[in-house]
XYZ file of C-alpha atoms in Angstrom:
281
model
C 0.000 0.000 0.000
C 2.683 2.522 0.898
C 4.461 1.818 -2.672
C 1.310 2.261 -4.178
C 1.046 5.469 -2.315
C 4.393 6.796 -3.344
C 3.706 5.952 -6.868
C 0.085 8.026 -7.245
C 1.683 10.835 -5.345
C 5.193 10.503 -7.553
C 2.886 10.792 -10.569
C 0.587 13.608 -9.070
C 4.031 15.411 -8.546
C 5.454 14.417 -12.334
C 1.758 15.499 -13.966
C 2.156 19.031 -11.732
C 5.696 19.456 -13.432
C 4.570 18.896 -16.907
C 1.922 21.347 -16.165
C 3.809 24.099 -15.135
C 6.653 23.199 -17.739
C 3.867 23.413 -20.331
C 2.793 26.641 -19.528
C 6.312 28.083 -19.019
C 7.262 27.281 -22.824
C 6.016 29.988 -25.372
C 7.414 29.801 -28.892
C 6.056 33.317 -30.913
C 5.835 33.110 -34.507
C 8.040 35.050 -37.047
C 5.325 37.769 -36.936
C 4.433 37.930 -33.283
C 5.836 39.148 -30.454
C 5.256 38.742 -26.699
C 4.452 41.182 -23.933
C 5.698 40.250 -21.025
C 4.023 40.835 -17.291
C 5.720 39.688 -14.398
C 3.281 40.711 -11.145
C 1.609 43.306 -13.363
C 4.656 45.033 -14.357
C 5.440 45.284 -17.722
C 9.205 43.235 -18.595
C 9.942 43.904 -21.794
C 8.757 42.144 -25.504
C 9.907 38.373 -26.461
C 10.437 36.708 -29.681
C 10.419 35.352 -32.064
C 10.805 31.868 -31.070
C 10.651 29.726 -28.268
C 11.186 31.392 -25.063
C 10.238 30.579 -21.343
C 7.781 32.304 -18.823
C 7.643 31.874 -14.675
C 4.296 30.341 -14.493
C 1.617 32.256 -12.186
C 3.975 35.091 -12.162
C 4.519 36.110 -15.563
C 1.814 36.470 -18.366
C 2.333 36.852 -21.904
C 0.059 38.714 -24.691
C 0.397 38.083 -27.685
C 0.556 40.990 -30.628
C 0.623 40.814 -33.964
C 3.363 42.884 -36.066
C 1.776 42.189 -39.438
C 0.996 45.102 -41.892
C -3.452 45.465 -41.113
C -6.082 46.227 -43.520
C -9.051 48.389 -42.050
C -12.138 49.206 -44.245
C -13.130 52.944 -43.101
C -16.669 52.786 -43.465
C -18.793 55.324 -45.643
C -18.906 58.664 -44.475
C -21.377 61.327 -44.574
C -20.170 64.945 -45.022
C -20.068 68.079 -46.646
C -17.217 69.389 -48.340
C -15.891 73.777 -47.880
C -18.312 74.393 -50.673
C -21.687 72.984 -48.987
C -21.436 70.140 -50.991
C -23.069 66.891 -49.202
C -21.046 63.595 -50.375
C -20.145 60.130 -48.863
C -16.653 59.311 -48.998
C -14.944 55.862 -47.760
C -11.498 55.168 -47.314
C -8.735 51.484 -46.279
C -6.616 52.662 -43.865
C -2.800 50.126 -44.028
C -1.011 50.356 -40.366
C 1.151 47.934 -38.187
C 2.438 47.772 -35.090
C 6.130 48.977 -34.635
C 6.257 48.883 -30.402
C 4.420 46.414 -29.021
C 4.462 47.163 -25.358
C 2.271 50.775 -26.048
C 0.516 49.027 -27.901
C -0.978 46.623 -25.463
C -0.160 49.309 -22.556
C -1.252 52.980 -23.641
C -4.981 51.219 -25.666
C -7.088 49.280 -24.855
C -7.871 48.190 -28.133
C -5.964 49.730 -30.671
C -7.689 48.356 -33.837
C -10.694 49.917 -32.565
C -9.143 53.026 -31.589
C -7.551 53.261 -34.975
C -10.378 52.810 -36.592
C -12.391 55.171 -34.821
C -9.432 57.985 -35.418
C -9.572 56.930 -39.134
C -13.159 57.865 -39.597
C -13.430 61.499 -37.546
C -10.075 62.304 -39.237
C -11.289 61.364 -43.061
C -14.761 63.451 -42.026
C -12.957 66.506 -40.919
C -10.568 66.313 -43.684
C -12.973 66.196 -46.494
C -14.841 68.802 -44.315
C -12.062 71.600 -45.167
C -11.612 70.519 -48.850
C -13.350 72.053 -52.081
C -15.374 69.328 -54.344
C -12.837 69.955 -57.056
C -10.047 69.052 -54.624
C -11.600 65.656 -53.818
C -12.041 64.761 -56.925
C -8.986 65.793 -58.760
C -6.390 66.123 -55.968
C -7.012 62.460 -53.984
C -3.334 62.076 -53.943
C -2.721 65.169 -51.575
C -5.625 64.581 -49.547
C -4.238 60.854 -49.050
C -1.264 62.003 -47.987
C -2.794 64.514 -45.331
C -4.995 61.533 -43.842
C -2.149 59.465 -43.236
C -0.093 62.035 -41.759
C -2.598 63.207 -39.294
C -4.029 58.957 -38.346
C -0.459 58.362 -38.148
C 0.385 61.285 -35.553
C -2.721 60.862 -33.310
C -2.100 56.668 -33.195
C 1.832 57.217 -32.464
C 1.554 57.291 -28.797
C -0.144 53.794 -29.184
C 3.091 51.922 -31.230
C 0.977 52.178 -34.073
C 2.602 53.104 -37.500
C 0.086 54.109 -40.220
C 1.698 53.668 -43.962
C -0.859 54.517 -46.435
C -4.744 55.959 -46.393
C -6.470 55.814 -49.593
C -9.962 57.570 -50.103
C -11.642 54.832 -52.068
C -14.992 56.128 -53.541
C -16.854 59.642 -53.306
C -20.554 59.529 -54.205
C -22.209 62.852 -54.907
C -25.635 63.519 -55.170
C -27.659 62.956 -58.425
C -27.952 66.719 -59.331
C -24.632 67.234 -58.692
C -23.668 64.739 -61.197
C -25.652 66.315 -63.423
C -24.859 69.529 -63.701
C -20.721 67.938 -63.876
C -21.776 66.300 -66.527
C -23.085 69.460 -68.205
C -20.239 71.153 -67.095
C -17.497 68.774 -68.806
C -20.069 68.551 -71.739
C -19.698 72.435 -72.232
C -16.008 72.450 -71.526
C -15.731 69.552 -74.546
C -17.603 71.400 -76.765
C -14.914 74.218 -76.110
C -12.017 72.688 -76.744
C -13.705 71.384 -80.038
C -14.466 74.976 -81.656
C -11.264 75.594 -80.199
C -9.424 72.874 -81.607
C -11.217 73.832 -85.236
C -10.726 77.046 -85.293
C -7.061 76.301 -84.639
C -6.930 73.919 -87.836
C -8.893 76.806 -89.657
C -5.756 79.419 -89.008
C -3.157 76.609 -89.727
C -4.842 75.716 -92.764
C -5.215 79.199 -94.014
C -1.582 79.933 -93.372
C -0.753 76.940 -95.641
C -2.656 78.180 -98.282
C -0.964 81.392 -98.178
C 2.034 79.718 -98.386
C 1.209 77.454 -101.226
C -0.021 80.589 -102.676
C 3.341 82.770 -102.709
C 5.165 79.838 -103.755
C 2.755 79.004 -106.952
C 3.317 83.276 -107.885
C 6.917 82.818 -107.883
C 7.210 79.201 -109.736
C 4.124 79.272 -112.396
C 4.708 75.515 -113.376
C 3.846 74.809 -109.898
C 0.647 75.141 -110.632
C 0.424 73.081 -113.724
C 2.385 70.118 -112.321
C -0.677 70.257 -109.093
C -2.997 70.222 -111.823
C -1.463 66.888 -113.514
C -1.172 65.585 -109.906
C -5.102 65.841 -109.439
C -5.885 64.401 -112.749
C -3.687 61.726 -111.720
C -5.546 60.948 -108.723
C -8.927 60.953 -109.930
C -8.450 59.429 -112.917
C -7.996 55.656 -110.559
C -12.052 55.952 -110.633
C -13.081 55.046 -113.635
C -16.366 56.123 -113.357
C -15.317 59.917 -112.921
C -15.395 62.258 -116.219
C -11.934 64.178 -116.460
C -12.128 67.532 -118.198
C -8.488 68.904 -119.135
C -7.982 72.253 -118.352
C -6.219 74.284 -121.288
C -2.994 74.634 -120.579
C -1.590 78.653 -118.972
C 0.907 78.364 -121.594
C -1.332 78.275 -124.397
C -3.221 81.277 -123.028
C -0.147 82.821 -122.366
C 1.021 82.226 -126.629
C -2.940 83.766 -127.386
C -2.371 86.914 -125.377
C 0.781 87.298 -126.985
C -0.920 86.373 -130.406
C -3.376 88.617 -129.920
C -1.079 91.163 -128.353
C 0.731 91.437 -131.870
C -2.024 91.316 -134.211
C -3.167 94.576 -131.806
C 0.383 95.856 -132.643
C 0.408 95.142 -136.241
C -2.950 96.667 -136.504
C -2.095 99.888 -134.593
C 0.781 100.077 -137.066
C -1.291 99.490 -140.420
C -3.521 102.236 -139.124
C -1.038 104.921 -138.560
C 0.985 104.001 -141.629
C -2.292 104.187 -143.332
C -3.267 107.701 -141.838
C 0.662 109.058 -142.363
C -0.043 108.242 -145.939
C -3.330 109.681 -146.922
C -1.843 112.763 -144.988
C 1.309 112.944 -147.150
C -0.715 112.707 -150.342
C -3.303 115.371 -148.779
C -0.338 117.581 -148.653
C 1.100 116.716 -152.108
C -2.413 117.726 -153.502
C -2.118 120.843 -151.574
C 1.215 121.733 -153.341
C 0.082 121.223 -156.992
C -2.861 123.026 -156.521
């Protein structure tokens, strides 16, 4: 009986060991990191790896260092210009210290997210419509810098806030849509009347150049005949050639001269025989 005894309290004793050695062995994950409280006092952070704890005086919490994804939820607001919108936003931190994290918050993916939303409503509160919707970038960057101030004193390191989507009242989209319509339809007649003066300049150009070099013109003229005449189906009418108006005017220029001649030689002589008549008589 006594061995029997010795042996159930020699395996009470072993079991008690094994329990306490169990919960003195921690290994912490590549990722992770342990806070350590001995009586309530804050030690110090462990890991990664295995590591031991004094059981019943020491307690360890564990805390991931991992890069966190929180979904800002939508937003109601209205931007400098008393324009109502909803606006939602992902908010990317992590947790560079550990020990204020677990110490200084009681929850600080709560309290981040909570910090996320009143800073992306008073943020969008001081900006212009225009500003949200063409400058995200900046406004990006001021969110982050602001989260990532006001969550410092917790460990917490915020890397990037990105305003996801902005949704604006019905009218509103409206009258944008008029608005870019219009400002289209400006840079069109703009656009034209910009082709207009560059076209009209060539044309001037082409112009000066065909006064100086006649044959300019005739060897455009055999160019276009050339081109339509790969339609069959189109009737080509040749143009009479500037050269052959150019031998008529000088034609006719001479016959002019040779008439102007006849006359007065004409005229000189009935006036010479006028005068010989005169004489005899």
């Amino acid at each position: 009986m006594a061995i029997m005894a010795s042996t159930v309290v020699i395996s009470i004793v072993l079991l008690f060991v094994l329990i306490i050695l169990a919960t003195a062995i921690k290994i912490v994950k590549e990722y992770e990191r342990a806070v350590i409280f001995r009586l309530g006092r804050v030690v110090g952070a462990r890991g990664p790896g295995l590591f031991f704890i004094i059981p019943i005086f020491e307690k360890a919490v564990i805390v991931d260092l991992r890069t966190r994804v929180l979904d800002v939820p939508v937003q109601e607001t209205i931007t400098k210009d008393n324009v109502p919108v909803r606006v939602n936003a992902v908010v990317y931190f992590r947790v560079v210290d550990p020990v204020k994290a677990v110490t200084q918050v009681a929850n600080y993916i709560m309290a981040t997210s909570q910090i996320a939303q009143t800073t992306l409503r008073s943020v969008i509160g001081q900006a212009h419509l225009d500003e949200l919707l063409s400058e995200r970038e900046k406004l990006n960057l001021q969110l982050q810098k602001i989260i990532d101030e006001a969550t410092d004193p917790w460990g917490i390191k915020v890397s990037t806030v990105e305003i996801k989507d902005v949704e604006l009242p019905s009218g509103m989209q409206r009258a944008m849509a008029r608005q870019a319509e219009a400002e289209r339809e400006r840079r069109a007649r703009i656009t034209l009347a910009e082709a207009e003066r560059q076209a009209a300049e060539k044309l001037r150009d082409a112009a000066e150049i065909v006064s100086q070099h006649p044959m300019a013109l005739q060897l455009r003229t055999l160019q276009t005949i050339s081109d339509v005449a790969s339609d069959k189906s189109n009737v080509i009418i040749l143009p009479l050639p500037m050269e052959m108006l150019k031998l008529f005017r000088s034609l006719a220029d001479t016959a002019e001269m040779a008439k102007v001649k006849l006359e007065k030689e004409v005229q000189e002589k009935l006036e010479a025989e006028a005068r010989a008549k005169a004489g005899e008589e």
